[in-house]
Every structure is written in C-alpha cells, then in structure tokens.
Amino acid sequence: MLTAPVMDTKVAAGFHLAETVIYLFSVLFIWFSMRAFLKSREHQFKLFLTFGMTPGQLKLMIFLEHMLIGLIGTMTGLTLSLSFVKMVLLIAENVVGLDFRLYFYFPMKALALTFGAFIALFAVLSVCAGLFLDRERWILFPQQWNKQSSKEPNASRPLAVSAPIFLAGGYGMALSLPESPSTFMIVCVVVSEAIGTYFLFDQLGVCIIHTYKRNRHFFWRRTNLLLLSDLANRMKDCARTLFMISILFMIAMTAIGMMAGYQGMIKNRISQENPFALVYASSSGNMRETKDVAEIERALEEHGIPFQRLQATIKELPIAKSNNSLRIIPASEFNAIARAAGNVAVAPTGTQAILVPNDDSQGPVQGTGGSTLRVGLLALQVTGVMEAYSFPDFDSYLVVSDDVYALLNDYTRKVSFHLFDVDDWRQTEGVARQLKQRFGPTGEGKVDFTFFSLTYTLGKIRQVYGGSLFALFFIGAVFFAASWSFLYFRLYTNLQEDQRKFAVMNTIGLTDQELSKVITLQLILLIFTPFFVALVHSSFAMMILQHAIQYNLMKETMAVLGAFLTAHVFYFAAVRSAYVKRVKQSITYP
C-alpha cells in the first residue's frame, strides 16, 4: 500500500505539477470560450449600441454575465466532480493496477481552494474581456462596422518551407539523443518541434490551400470552390488554436503512453527475471521445510493449477585466502531449471565452472571468464559466463559438474530451492495471497526460509509506482478532454457564419448531400490535422522513451495511439452530426 511518506516523496510533486498545468490550461480554455462567446454575439452587441448603450455599459454587462456564468459553472463543475470522482477512482484502480482501494472522501479544503481559484480566474478574465472589445474596436464604434477587411491571408514561402525543416530537424535530434540527454538538448528538440508545428498551421497550411486554389481544374470541380473559398482564412485564424490543440493532444497521448509503457516494462522485466511463479528457499536446519513445501503444493492443487516442482541446492563456500565466498550449484540441477525457464543447458567438465552473474551483486566472481578460484583443495577454472534467470534475489553463482559438487563438503551454508513452474503465473494470485498469510506478510527477514511470489512482488512494485502512474493517467485524460473542448469551441465560433453562407448557397441550388459533403471535409481538415500532427509527435516521444529505458514500447505505443484514434473518430462523428444538423436547421427550404 502507498503509505503517506511514499505519497509525499514520490507522488505529491507529480500531482502538484499536474494541478498547476491543468489550472494554466484552464485559463486558456476559459479565455478561448469567452472569445468564442463574444464573437458569436457581434450582431447583438451592435444592436445594443445602436439603441444607445454606451461602450462602458456594454463592458459592465459582459463582466456581470461572465461572473454569473463562472459562478454557476464552478458550482456545477464541483458538484459533477464529486458525483463522478468515485467512478474515476475505480477506473484509475483498474487502469494503473492498484491492489488497494482509493476511497472517496469529502475534501472541504480542496473544494474551497478550487472554488476560490476559479472565481478569481473568472473575475480576471471577465475584465480582460473588456480589453478584447477594445482590441476589436469595430464592435464598439458603428462607423467602423463596414470597414472589416475581407482580404485573403497571405503566407510567407520561406516560413512555409521552414516548417518541415524545423520538424525534420527536431525529429532527427530526438532520434540521436543519448541515453541520458542534457536539459539543453531536450529544450532544443521541444523548441524545434514547437516552431515547426506553428509554422505548419500558420504558413505551410495556407500555402498548400493557395496552391490548390491556383489549380483551376481542381478548384472549379464540383464543390471544391465552396470548400476552399474561405478555408485559408479559417486556417490562418485557427493557427494558434490548432497549434495549441496539437500540443495538448501530444501531451495527452505521451502521458498515457508513458503510463502504459512503464506498466508493460515492469511486468515483462519482472516476469522475465523471475520465470517461476513461486519459490521457496530453505536454509539447512529448517525443520518446517517439508511441511511448508507440501502446503504450497496443496494450495496449488486446491486452486486447480497444474504445476511442476523443481529442486536445487546451492552450497556456499569460502574462497582460500579471501574473506569472500562462492555459491555453487551442480550442473544436473541447474540444467533442469534452465530448461524449464527457457535458458540453455551447460556441461562443465573436470574443474571447469560457468559463471552466472547477478548484475546487482558485487561478488568476487563478477566479470568475464578465464579466472581461477581456489576452494579448499580444488582450483575452479571459470571458463564461461552466461545469463540466466532462475533464482530471485540471489547473488552470482557458479555451475560445476556433479562430481566436483559432491566433493565440496566444506560449505558454510546450504540453501535448498523449491521452484514451482506453472503455465500462467497470473493464476497464482489467490494462492500467493493465501500463502503470504501463512508464511508472513512478506516472507523476508526470516533466518531459515524465504518465500517468493511473482504476483505478490509485482503487486508491491505497482503500489510503489501506482501514484505516479495515476498522475500520468490523470494528466493524459484531462488534456485529451481539454483538446476536444478547444476543438468544439473553435468550430462553433464559425457556426453562424456557416449558417448564413450555406443558407445563401441553398438558394442557388446547393443540395443537402453537397452541403453535408462540404461540411464533412472542412471538419475532417480542422479536427484530424492537429490530431495526426500530435500522433506523429507522440510516436517520436515514445521512441525517445524507448531508447532511454532500453525497452521495446512498440506494443504499448500502438495500443495507446490506436485507442486515441478510435475515440477521436467517434468524437468526429458526434461533432459532425451535430454541426450538420445545426446548419441545416438554419436553412429555410421552399
């Protein structure tokens, strides 16, 4: 279980960072929502000003409206969050793989802090809304209502060409990063990708649209004229928003990908280094060895789990003229265990010995073969080194022939290992829990025996890292939802303009099928372009992580990105259906 000290040192910092980042993006989200709300009411504001409302009165009205919206929205959000928090905790328990429960409680201090922070945020942004109206002076001054520029935006070719150069440069630097990159190198990659992404939307996208518009055969074909007529304006107008959305998508996908990657790495490495589901190690003199082994077998049989029990005995002997000792196992017992674990068998002859090192130990036999070690009257020749995972948490040892092993009787300690091989180690979770209660909470600290369970050990590791993985999951989920919200408000900012445009086009013969086709293509470009840019960015981010941890994350990366793509397709279908319906409702059919 995650105790308070563990939470304070390993998880609290991650949650505080997530809290800060989420609040900062809440600022951007509320501001973009306010701007969309103001721009959608342009005609209403003009009407108010026509009937005598002063600019100061208009600003006061907007301030009071936004404060009321903020108060209602904050209270509603807090209520909904309390309603769904238990569901989120249950999802987190299953996604992260926590064994303990995340209990619901009523956090008065957190609620008060959240309420105060968001009310203050709405107050500040409501004041800024008046500054936005000052910037859009044509709203406040009737003499400028007819002076809006409809000139099509231009793009700089050098900046447009620099977009793929910056992106390619960032990807190249990312792929060439060392295992422990410096902060400067990481910053260079991030800055290069950010500049390339912004120019991709602000310059390159507009250039591509202009290129298609100059192709008269393509531009005048069917509904392409209607599709491309104001697409450059929208791309230019949405550049900053699309850039931000792609960054949010990238953070969300990378965070969830990191969570899935670390989970897969921990599970695969622990299971690889511990090929046996249950291991009972008994020192010489343990009077309960036979009884304990029989109880393990009985527990497996009661749960209907077929198993094979393997046994090996390791002797520990002192090295002549040294304070160190050697651990030695006979080849026959090692080979039986090696075959069951998927390792190769060995056949040492005479006084030859094969070293099986433990990377974490610093014993006298660490290193390569070729050394000679004297044990009693025997001089053992280390002729080879092999990697094998058979005994959990054990030091390096030597494999010798059975004849040599029989001669080694001056041992200081002898440990018998009983290893239980099953087809699926995940089935032993209930057995491990039952035996842990019988042998003790951990099986560690015993003088005469230790008990190891793969499922129990993996569960303990998950508890240690569970809080950090939950933080990644939480950040990813919030940022992905924020990306969808930004897209939604960006699209509906242009809803009234589309309604007027398509109402006019309907009068000159635009059919429902053609209307749906044009809107669908526009939504595909605006919804999927930032998503696929983020998809590429996240793929390279996962490649960097894969290089850093030396573990293949291809399976986890494909699963996470595939899940995000599936969810985004459903989101597109829902938004498209609602948007087309709203546009059609504004059209008066003869």
PDB file of C-alpha atoms in Angstrom, residues 183-413:
ATOM      1  CA  THR A 183      18.309  19.624 -20.454  1.00  0.00           C
ATOM      2  CA  PHE A 184      19.656  21.824 -23.249  1.00  0.00           C
ATOM      3  CA  MET A 185      19.309  19.028 -25.819  1.00  0.00           C
ATOM      4  CA  ILE A 186      15.736  18.300 -24.762  1.00  0.00           C
ATOM      5  CA  VAL A 187      14.853  22.006 -24.905  1.00  0.00           C
ATOM      6  CA  CYS A 188      16.314  22.218 -28.434  1.00  0.00           C
ATOM      7  CA  VAL A 189      14.103  19.316 -29.561  1.00  0.00           C
ATOM      8  CA  VAL A 190      10.972  20.813 -27.978  1.00  0.00           C
ATOM      9  CA  VAL A 191      11.599  24.308 -29.386  1.00  0.00           C
ATOM     10  CA  SER A 192      12.302  22.973 -32.877  1.00  0.00           C
ATOM     11  CA  GLU A 193       9.115  20.885 -32.870  1.00  0.00           C
ATOM     12  CA  ALA A 194       7.048  23.781 -31.481  1.00  0.00           C
ATOM     13  CA  ILE A 195       8.262  26.240 -34.143  1.00  0.00           C
ATOM     14  CA  GLY A 196       7.768  23.693 -36.916  1.00  0.00           C
ATOM     15  CA  THR A 197       4.254  22.868 -35.706  1.00  0.00           C
ATOM     16  CA  TYR A 198       3.197  26.508 -35.521  1.00  0.00           C
ATOM     17  CA  PHE A 199       4.531  27.321 -38.983  1.00  0.00           C
ATOM     18  CA  LEU A 200       2.841  24.172 -40.277  1.00  0.00           C
ATOM     19  CA  PHE A 201      -0.581  25.589 -39.403  1.00  0.00           C
ATOM     20  CA  ASP A 202       0.111  29.310 -39.846  1.00  0.00           C
ATOM     21  CA  GLN A 203       2.175  29.279 -43.062  1.00  0.00           C
ATOM     22  CA  LEU A 204       2.505  25.892 -44.769  1.00  0.00           C
ATOM     23  CA  GLY A 205      -1.194  25.065 -44.487  1.00  0.00           C
ATOM     24  CA  VAL A 206      -2.182  28.385 -46.077  1.00  0.00           C
ATOM     25  CA  CYS A 207       0.401  27.882 -48.868  1.00  0.00           C
ATOM     26  CA  ILE A 208      -0.994  24.426 -49.654  1.00  0.00           C
ATOM     27  CA  ILE A 209      -4.529  25.823 -49.842  1.00  0.00           C
ATOM     28  CA  HIS A 210      -3.388  28.615 -52.173  1.00  0.00           C
ATOM     29  CA  THR A 211      -1.662  26.015 -54.373  1.00  0.00           C
ATOM     30  CA  TYR A 212      -4.882  24.051 -54.760  1.00  0.00           C
ATOM     31  CA  LYS A 213      -6.864  27.234 -55.442  1.00  0.00           C
ATOM     32  CA  ARG A 214      -4.496  28.167 -58.285  1.00  0.00           C
ATOM     33  CA  ASN A 215      -5.168  24.781 -59.884  1.00  0.00           C
ATOM     34  CA  ARG A 216      -8.253  25.819 -61.850  1.00  0.00           C
ATOM     35  CA  HIS A 217      -9.166  22.267 -62.862  1.00  0.00           C
ATOM     36  CA  PHE A 218      -9.270  21.204 -59.204  1.00  0.00           C
ATOM     37  CA  PHE A 219     -10.704  24.447 -57.798  1.00  0.00           C
ATOM     38  CA  TRP A 220     -13.694  24.582 -60.166  1.00  0.00           C
ATOM     39  CA  ARG A 221     -14.553  20.909 -59.823  1.00  0.00           C
ATOM     40  CA  ARG A 222     -17.919  20.255 -58.130  1.00  0.00           C
ATOM     41  CA  THR A 223     -17.948  21.592 -54.543  1.00  0.00           C
ATOM     42  CA  ASN A 224     -14.211  22.304 -54.246  1.00  0.00           C
ATOM     43  CA  LEU A 225     -14.797  26.017 -54.801  1.00  0.00           C
ATOM     44  CA  LEU A 226     -17.142  26.147 -51.833  1.00  0.00           C
ATOM     45  CA  LEU A 227     -14.751  24.064 -49.717  1.00  0.00           C
ATOM     46  CA  LEU A 228     -11.641  26.138 -50.437  1.00  0.00           C
ATOM     47  CA  SER A 229     -13.222  29.598 -50.689  1.00  0.00           C
ATOM     48  CA  ASP A 230     -12.627  30.605 -47.060  1.00  0.00           C
ATOM     49  CA  LEU A 231     -10.506  27.675 -45.874  1.00  0.00           C
ATOM     50  CA  ALA A 232      -7.307  29.739 -45.955  1.00  0.00           C
ATOM     51  CA  ASN A 233      -8.936  32.400 -43.764  1.00  0.00           C
ATOM     52  CA  ARG A 234     -10.029  29.758 -41.298  1.00  0.00           C
ATOM     53  CA  MET A 235      -6.650  28.067 -41.268  1.00  0.00           C
ATOM     54  CA  LYS A 236      -4.912  31.380 -40.614  1.00  0.00           C
ATOM     55  CA  ASP A 237      -7.466  32.385 -37.993  1.00  0.00           C
ATOM     56  CA  CYS A 238      -7.281  28.989 -36.267  1.00  0.00           C
ATOM     57  CA  ALA A 239      -3.475  28.609 -36.460  1.00  0.00           C
ATOM     58  CA  ARG A 240      -2.794  29.373 -32.806  1.00  0.00           C
ATOM     59  CA  THR A 241      -5.754  27.283 -31.680  1.00  0.00           C
ATOM     60  CA  LEU A 242      -4.770  24.299 -33.838  1.00  0.00           C
ATOM     61  CA  PHE A 243      -1.193  24.615 -32.628  1.00  0.00           C
ATOM     62  CA  MET A 244      -2.347  24.538 -29.004  1.00  0.00           C
ATOM     63  CA  ILE A 245      -4.710  21.635 -29.665  1.00  0.00           C
ATOM     64  CA  SER A 246      -1.939  19.576 -31.265  1.00  0.00           C
ATOM     65  CA  ILE A 247       0.304  20.233 -28.230  1.00  0.00           C
ATOM     66  CA  LEU A 248      -2.499  19.202 -25.858  1.00  0.00           C
ATOM     67  CA  PHE A 249      -3.125  16.031 -27.873  1.00  0.00           C
ATOM     68  CA  MET A 250       0.601  15.249 -27.824  1.00  0.00           C
ATOM     69  CA  ILE A 251       0.852  15.677 -24.043  1.00  0.00           C
ATOM     70  CA  ALA A 252      -2.216  13.500 -23.505  1.00  0.00           C
ATOM     71  CA  MET A 253      -1.021  10.696 -25.777  1.00  0.00           C
ATOM     72  CA  THR A 254       2.533  10.816 -24.433  1.00  0.00           C
ATOM     73  CA  ALA A 255       1.368  10.755 -20.796  1.00  0.00           C
ATOM     74  CA  ILE A 256      -0.950   7.772 -21.317  1.00  0.00           C
ATOM     75  CA  GLY A 257       1.709   6.093 -23.475  1.00  0.00           C
ATOM     76  CA  MET A 258       4.314   6.520 -20.747  1.00  0.00           C
ATOM     77  CA  MET A 259       1.922   5.017 -18.203  1.00  0.00           C
ATOM     78  CA  ALA A 260       1.209   2.007 -20.406  1.00  0.00           C
ATOM     79  CA  GLY A 261       4.893   1.678 -21.327  1.00  0.00           C
ATOM     80  CA  TYR A 262       6.117   1.670 -17.741  1.00  0.00           C
ATOM     81  CA  GLN A 263       3.416  -0.798 -16.750  1.00  0.00           C
ATOM     82  CA  GLY A 264       4.394  -3.148 -19.563  1.00  0.00           C
ATOM     83  CA  MET A 265       8.112  -2.763 -18.859  1.00  0.00           C
ATOM     84  CA  ILE A 266       7.705  -3.513 -15.140  1.00  0.00           C
ATOM     85  CA  LYS A 267       5.512  -6.527 -15.791  1.00  0.00           C
ATOM     86  CA  ASN A 268       7.679  -8.020 -18.549  1.00  0.00           C
ATOM     87  CA  ARG A 269      11.018  -7.458 -16.843  1.00  0.00           C
ATOM     88  CA  ILE A 270       9.875  -8.841 -13.503  1.00  0.00           C
ATOM     89  CA  SER A 271       8.348 -11.906 -15.164  1.00  0.00           C
ATOM     90  CA  GLN A 272      11.441 -12.373 -17.349  1.00  0.00           C
ATOM     91  CA  GLU A 273      13.859 -12.177 -14.422  1.00  0.00           C
ATOM     92  CA  ASN A 274      11.640 -14.461 -12.323  1.00  0.00           C
ATOM     93  CA  PRO A 275      10.416 -17.281 -14.569  1.00  0.00           C
ATOM     94  CA  PHE A 276       8.883 -19.291 -11.696  1.00  0.00           C
ATOM     95  CA  ALA A 277       5.606 -18.251 -10.080  1.00  0.00           C
ATOM     96  CA  LEU A 278       6.510 -19.454  -6.580  1.00  0.00           C
ATOM     97  CA  VAL A 279       9.896 -20.074  -4.991  1.00  0.00           C
ATOM     98  CA  TYR A 280      10.568 -21.445  -1.510  1.00  0.00           C
ATOM     99  CA  ALA A 281      14.190 -21.171  -0.321  1.00  0.00           C
ATOM    100  CA  SER A 282      15.168 -23.051   2.827  1.00  0.00           C
ATOM    101  CA  SER A 283      18.459 -22.906   4.735  1.00  0.00           C
ATOM    102  CA  SER A 284      19.936 -26.037   6.249  1.00  0.00           C
ATOM    103  CA  GLY A 285      18.398 -26.726   9.628  1.00  0.00           C
ATOM    104  CA  ASN A 286      14.919 -25.529   8.713  1.00  0.00           C
ATOM    105  CA  MET A 287      12.672 -28.077  10.412  1.00  0.00           C
ATOM    106  CA  ARG A 288       9.494 -26.946   8.612  1.00  0.00           C
ATOM    107  CA  GLU A 289      10.788 -27.249   5.056  1.00  0.00           C
ATOM    108  CA  THR A 290       8.937 -30.440   4.160  1.00  0.00           C
ATOM    109  CA  LYS A 291       5.714 -29.212   5.736  1.00  0.00           C
ATOM    110  CA  ASP A 292       5.857 -25.812   4.010  1.00  0.00           C
ATOM    111  CA  VAL A 293       6.574 -27.299   0.568  1.00  0.00           C
ATOM    112  CA  ALA A 294       3.680 -29.721   0.999  1.00  0.00           C
ATOM    113  CA  GLU A 295       1.399 -26.825   1.913  1.00  0.00           C
ATOM    114  CA  ILE A 296       2.396 -24.921  -1.255  1.00  0.00           C
ATOM    115  CA  GLU A 297       1.610 -27.988  -3.360  1.00  0.00           C
ATOM    116  CA  ARG A 298      -1.727 -28.464  -1.611  1.00  0.00           C
ATOM    117  CA  ALA A 299      -2.687 -24.798  -2.180  1.00  0.00           C
ATOM    118  CA  LEU A 300      -1.927 -25.075  -5.904  1.00  0.00           C
ATOM    119  CA  GLU A 301      -3.958 -28.278  -6.163  1.00  0.00           C
ATOM    120  CA  GLU A 302      -6.908 -26.721  -4.313  1.00  0.00           C
ATOM    121  CA  HIS A 303      -6.981 -23.863  -6.834  1.00  0.00           C
ATOM    122  CA  GLY A 304      -6.769 -26.313  -9.740  1.00  0.00           C
ATOM    123  CA  ILE A 305      -3.425 -25.025 -11.014  1.00  0.00           C
ATOM    124  CA  PRO A 306      -1.199 -27.679 -12.628  1.00  0.00           C
ATOM    125  CA  PHE A 307       2.469 -27.292 -11.691  1.00  0.00           C
ATOM    126  CA  GLN A 308       5.904 -28.836 -11.856  1.00  0.00           C
ATOM    127  CA  ARG A 309       8.176 -28.655  -8.809  1.00  0.00           C
ATOM    128  CA  LEU A 310      11.891 -28.324  -9.425  1.00  0.00           C
ATOM    129  CA  GLN A 311      14.570 -28.504  -6.742  1.00  0.00           C
ATOM    130  CA  ALA A 312      18.154 -27.302  -6.477  1.00  0.00           C
ATOM    131  CA  THR A 313      20.654 -26.993  -3.654  1.00  0.00           C
ATOM    132  CA  ILE A 314      23.307 -24.278  -3.600  1.00  0.00           C
ATOM    133  CA  LYS A 315      26.373 -24.541  -1.397  1.00  0.00           C
ATOM    134  CA  GLU A 316      28.224 -21.503  -0.134  1.00  0.00           C
ATOM    135  CA  LEU A 317      31.956 -21.984   0.381  1.00  0.00           C
ATOM    136  CA  PRO A 318      34.787 -19.621   1.416  1.00  0.00           C
ATOM    137  CA  ILE A 319      37.479 -18.711  -1.105  1.00  0.00           C
ATOM    138  CA  ALA A 320      41.013 -19.572   0.018  1.00  0.00           C
ATOM    139  CA  LYS A 321      42.992 -16.577   1.342  1.00  0.00           C
ATOM    140  CA  SER A 322      39.953 -14.303   0.991  1.00  0.00           C
ATOM    141  CA  ASN A 323      37.059 -13.051   3.073  1.00  0.00           C
ATOM    142  CA  ASN A 324      34.659 -13.701   0.212  1.00  0.00           C
ATOM    143  CA  SER A 325      32.639 -16.808  -0.529  1.00  0.00           C
ATOM    144  CA  LEU A 326      31.349 -18.693  -3.576  1.00  0.00           C
ATOM    145  CA  ARG A 327      27.899 -20.096  -4.300  1.00  0.00           C
ATOM    146  CA  ILE A 328      27.924 -23.294  -6.322  1.00  0.00           C
ATOM    147  CA  ILE A 329      25.200 -25.434  -7.925  1.00  0.00           C
ATOM    148  CA  PRO A 330      25.523 -28.843  -9.685  1.00  0.00           C
ATOM    149  CA  ALA A 331      25.018 -28.895 -13.459  1.00  0.00           C
ATOM    150  CA  SER A 332      22.236 -31.517 -13.406  1.00  0.00           C
ATOM    151  CA  GLU A 333      20.009 -29.441 -11.142  1.00  0.00           C
ATOM    152  CA  PHE A 334      20.857 -26.189 -12.950  1.00  0.00           C
ATOM    153  CA  ASN A 335      20.077 -27.679 -16.379  1.00  0.00           C
ATOM    154  CA  ALA A 336      16.651 -28.948 -15.272  1.00  0.00           C
ATOM    155  CA  ILE A 337      15.758 -25.482 -14.008  1.00  0.00           C
ATOM    156  CA  ALA A 338      17.328 -23.761 -17.043  1.00  0.00           C
ATOM    157  CA  ARG A 339      15.249 -25.825 -19.467  1.00  0.00           C
ATOM    158  CA  ALA A 340      12.042 -25.018 -17.580  1.00  0.00           C
ATOM    159  CA  ALA A 341      12.979 -21.313 -17.583  1.00  0.00           C
ATOM    160  CA  GLY A 342      13.837 -21.305 -21.296  1.00  0.00           C
ATOM    161  CA  ASN A 343      17.603 -20.981 -20.798  1.00  0.00           C
ATOM    162  CA  VAL A 344      20.337 -23.110 -22.374  1.00  0.00           C
ATOM    163  CA  ALA A 345      21.903 -26.046 -20.569  1.00  0.00           C
ATOM    164  CA  VAL A 346      25.631 -26.226 -19.753  1.00  0.00           C
ATOM    165  CA  ALA A 347      28.061 -29.144 -19.461  1.00  0.00           C
ATOM    166  CA  PRO A 348      31.176 -28.246 -17.432  1.00  0.00           C
ATOM    167  CA  THR A 349      33.804 -30.984 -17.141  1.00  0.00           C
ATOM    168  CA  GLY A 350      36.586 -31.557 -14.641  1.00  0.00           C
ATOM    169  CA  THR A 351      37.176 -28.420 -12.583  1.00  0.00           C
ATOM    170  CA  GLN A 352      35.531 -26.140 -15.137  1.00  0.00           C
ATOM    171  CA  ALA A 353      32.905 -23.699 -13.848  1.00  0.00           C
ATOM    172  CA  ILE A 354      30.338 -21.499 -15.596  1.00  0.00           C
ATOM    173  CA  LEU A 355      29.625 -18.124 -14.049  1.00  0.00           C
ATOM    174  CA  VAL A 356      26.007 -16.953 -13.814  1.00  0.00           C
ATOM    175  CA  PRO A 357      26.299 -13.304 -12.697  1.00  0.00           C
ATOM    176  CA  ASN A 358      23.795 -11.120 -10.955  1.00  0.00           C
ATOM    177  CA  ASP A 359      24.146  -7.561 -12.258  1.00  0.00           C
ATOM    178  CA  ASP A 360      23.229  -6.106  -8.861  1.00  0.00           C
ATOM    179  CA  SER A 361      25.798  -8.100  -6.888  1.00  0.00           C
ATOM    180  CA  GLN A 362      29.439  -7.198  -6.480  1.00  0.00           C
ATOM    181  CA  GLY A 363      30.885 -10.594  -5.598  1.00  0.00           C
ATOM    182  CA  PRO A 364      34.410 -11.845  -6.271  1.00  0.00           C
ATOM    183  CA  VAL A 365      33.394 -13.671  -9.454  1.00  0.00           C
ATOM    184  CA  GLN A 366      31.936 -10.676 -11.278  1.00  0.00           C
ATOM    185  CA  GLY A 367      33.414 -10.123 -14.708  1.00  0.00           C
ATOM    186  CA  THR A 368      34.392 -12.364 -17.598  1.00  0.00           C
ATOM    187  CA  GLY A 369      35.637 -15.910 -17.691  1.00  0.00           C
ATOM    188  CA  GLY A 370      39.247 -17.050 -17.511  1.00  0.00           C
ATOM    189  CA  SER A 371      39.892 -16.581 -13.785  1.00  0.00           C
ATOM    190  CA  THR A 372      40.878 -19.292 -11.316  1.00  0.00           C
ATOM    191  CA  LEU A 373      39.280 -19.591  -7.894  1.00  0.00           C
ATOM    192  CA  ARG A 374      40.592 -21.938  -5.197  1.00  0.00           C
ATOM    193  CA  VAL A 375      38.054 -23.529  -2.926  1.00  0.00           C
ATOM    194  CA  GLY A 376      39.605 -25.870  -0.370  1.00  0.00           C
ATOM    195  CA  LEU A 377      41.851 -28.274  -2.310  1.00  0.00           C
ATOM    196  CA  LEU A 378      40.138 -27.562  -5.642  1.00  0.00           C
ATOM    197  CA  ALA A 379      41.063 -24.865  -8.178  1.00  0.00           C
ATOM    198  CA  LEU A 380      37.972 -23.994 -10.225  1.00  0.00           C
ATOM    199  CA  GLN A 381      38.554 -22.629 -13.747  1.00  0.00           C
ATOM    200  CA  VAL A 382      35.869 -20.115 -14.789  1.00  0.00           C
ATOM    201  CA  THR A 383      35.621 -20.952 -18.492  1.00  0.00           C
ATOM    202  CA  GLY A 384      32.486 -19.046 -19.431  1.00  0.00           C
ATOM    203  CA  VAL A 385      29.822 -16.570 -18.431  1.00  0.00           C
ATOM    204  CA  MET A 386      26.117 -16.955 -19.199  1.00  0.00           C
ATOM    205  CA  GLU A 387      22.986 -15.015 -18.345  1.00  0.00           C
ATOM    206  CA  ALA A 388      20.204 -16.991 -16.730  1.00  0.00           C
ATOM    207  CA  TYR A 389      17.231 -16.020 -14.563  1.00  0.00           C
ATOM    208  CA  SER A 390      16.327 -18.826 -12.202  1.00  0.00           C
ATOM    209  CA  PHE A 391      16.698 -17.776  -8.579  1.00  0.00           C
ATOM    210  CA  PRO A 392      15.097 -14.486  -7.468  1.00  0.00           C
ATOM    211  CA  ASP A 393      17.179 -12.004  -5.467  1.00  0.00           C
ATOM    212  CA  PHE A 394      20.191 -14.311  -5.303  1.00  0.00           C
ATOM    213  CA  ASP A 395      23.865 -13.436  -5.769  1.00  0.00           C
ATOM    214  CA  SER A 396      26.122 -14.632  -8.572  1.00  0.00           C
ATOM    215  CA  TYR A 397      26.889 -18.333  -8.560  1.00  0.00           C
ATOM    216  CA  LEU A 398      28.971 -20.993 -10.344  1.00  0.00           C
ATOM    217  CA  VAL A 399      27.742 -24.084 -12.158  1.00  0.00           C
ATOM    218  CA  VAL A 400      30.086 -27.094 -11.791  1.00  0.00           C
ATOM    219  CA  SER A 401      29.890 -30.773 -12.688  1.00  0.00           C
ATOM    220  CA  ASP A 402      28.045 -33.103 -10.334  1.00  0.00           C
ATOM    221  CA  ASP A 403      31.292 -34.894  -9.454  1.00  0.00           C
ATOM    222  CA  VAL A 404      33.020 -31.682  -8.381  1.00  0.00           C
ATOM    223  CA  TYR A 405      29.915 -30.580  -6.472  1.00  0.00           C
ATOM    224  CA  ALA A 406      29.926 -33.854  -4.481  1.00  0.00           C
ATOM    225  CA  LEU A 407      33.485 -33.099  -3.326  1.00  0.00           C
ATOM    226  CA  LEU A 408      32.591 -29.682  -1.906  1.00  0.00           C
ATOM    227  CA  ASN A 409      31.710 -30.550   1.673  1.00  0.00           C
ATOM    228  CA  ASP A 410      33.395 -27.660   3.487  1.00  0.00           C
ATOM    229  CA  TYR A 411      30.459 -25.341   2.906  1.00  0.00           C
ATOM    230  CA  THR A 412      29.427 -22.722   5.425  1.00  0.00           C
ATOM    231  CA  ARG A 413      25.819 -22.582   4.289  1.00  0.00           C
TER     232      ARG A 413
END
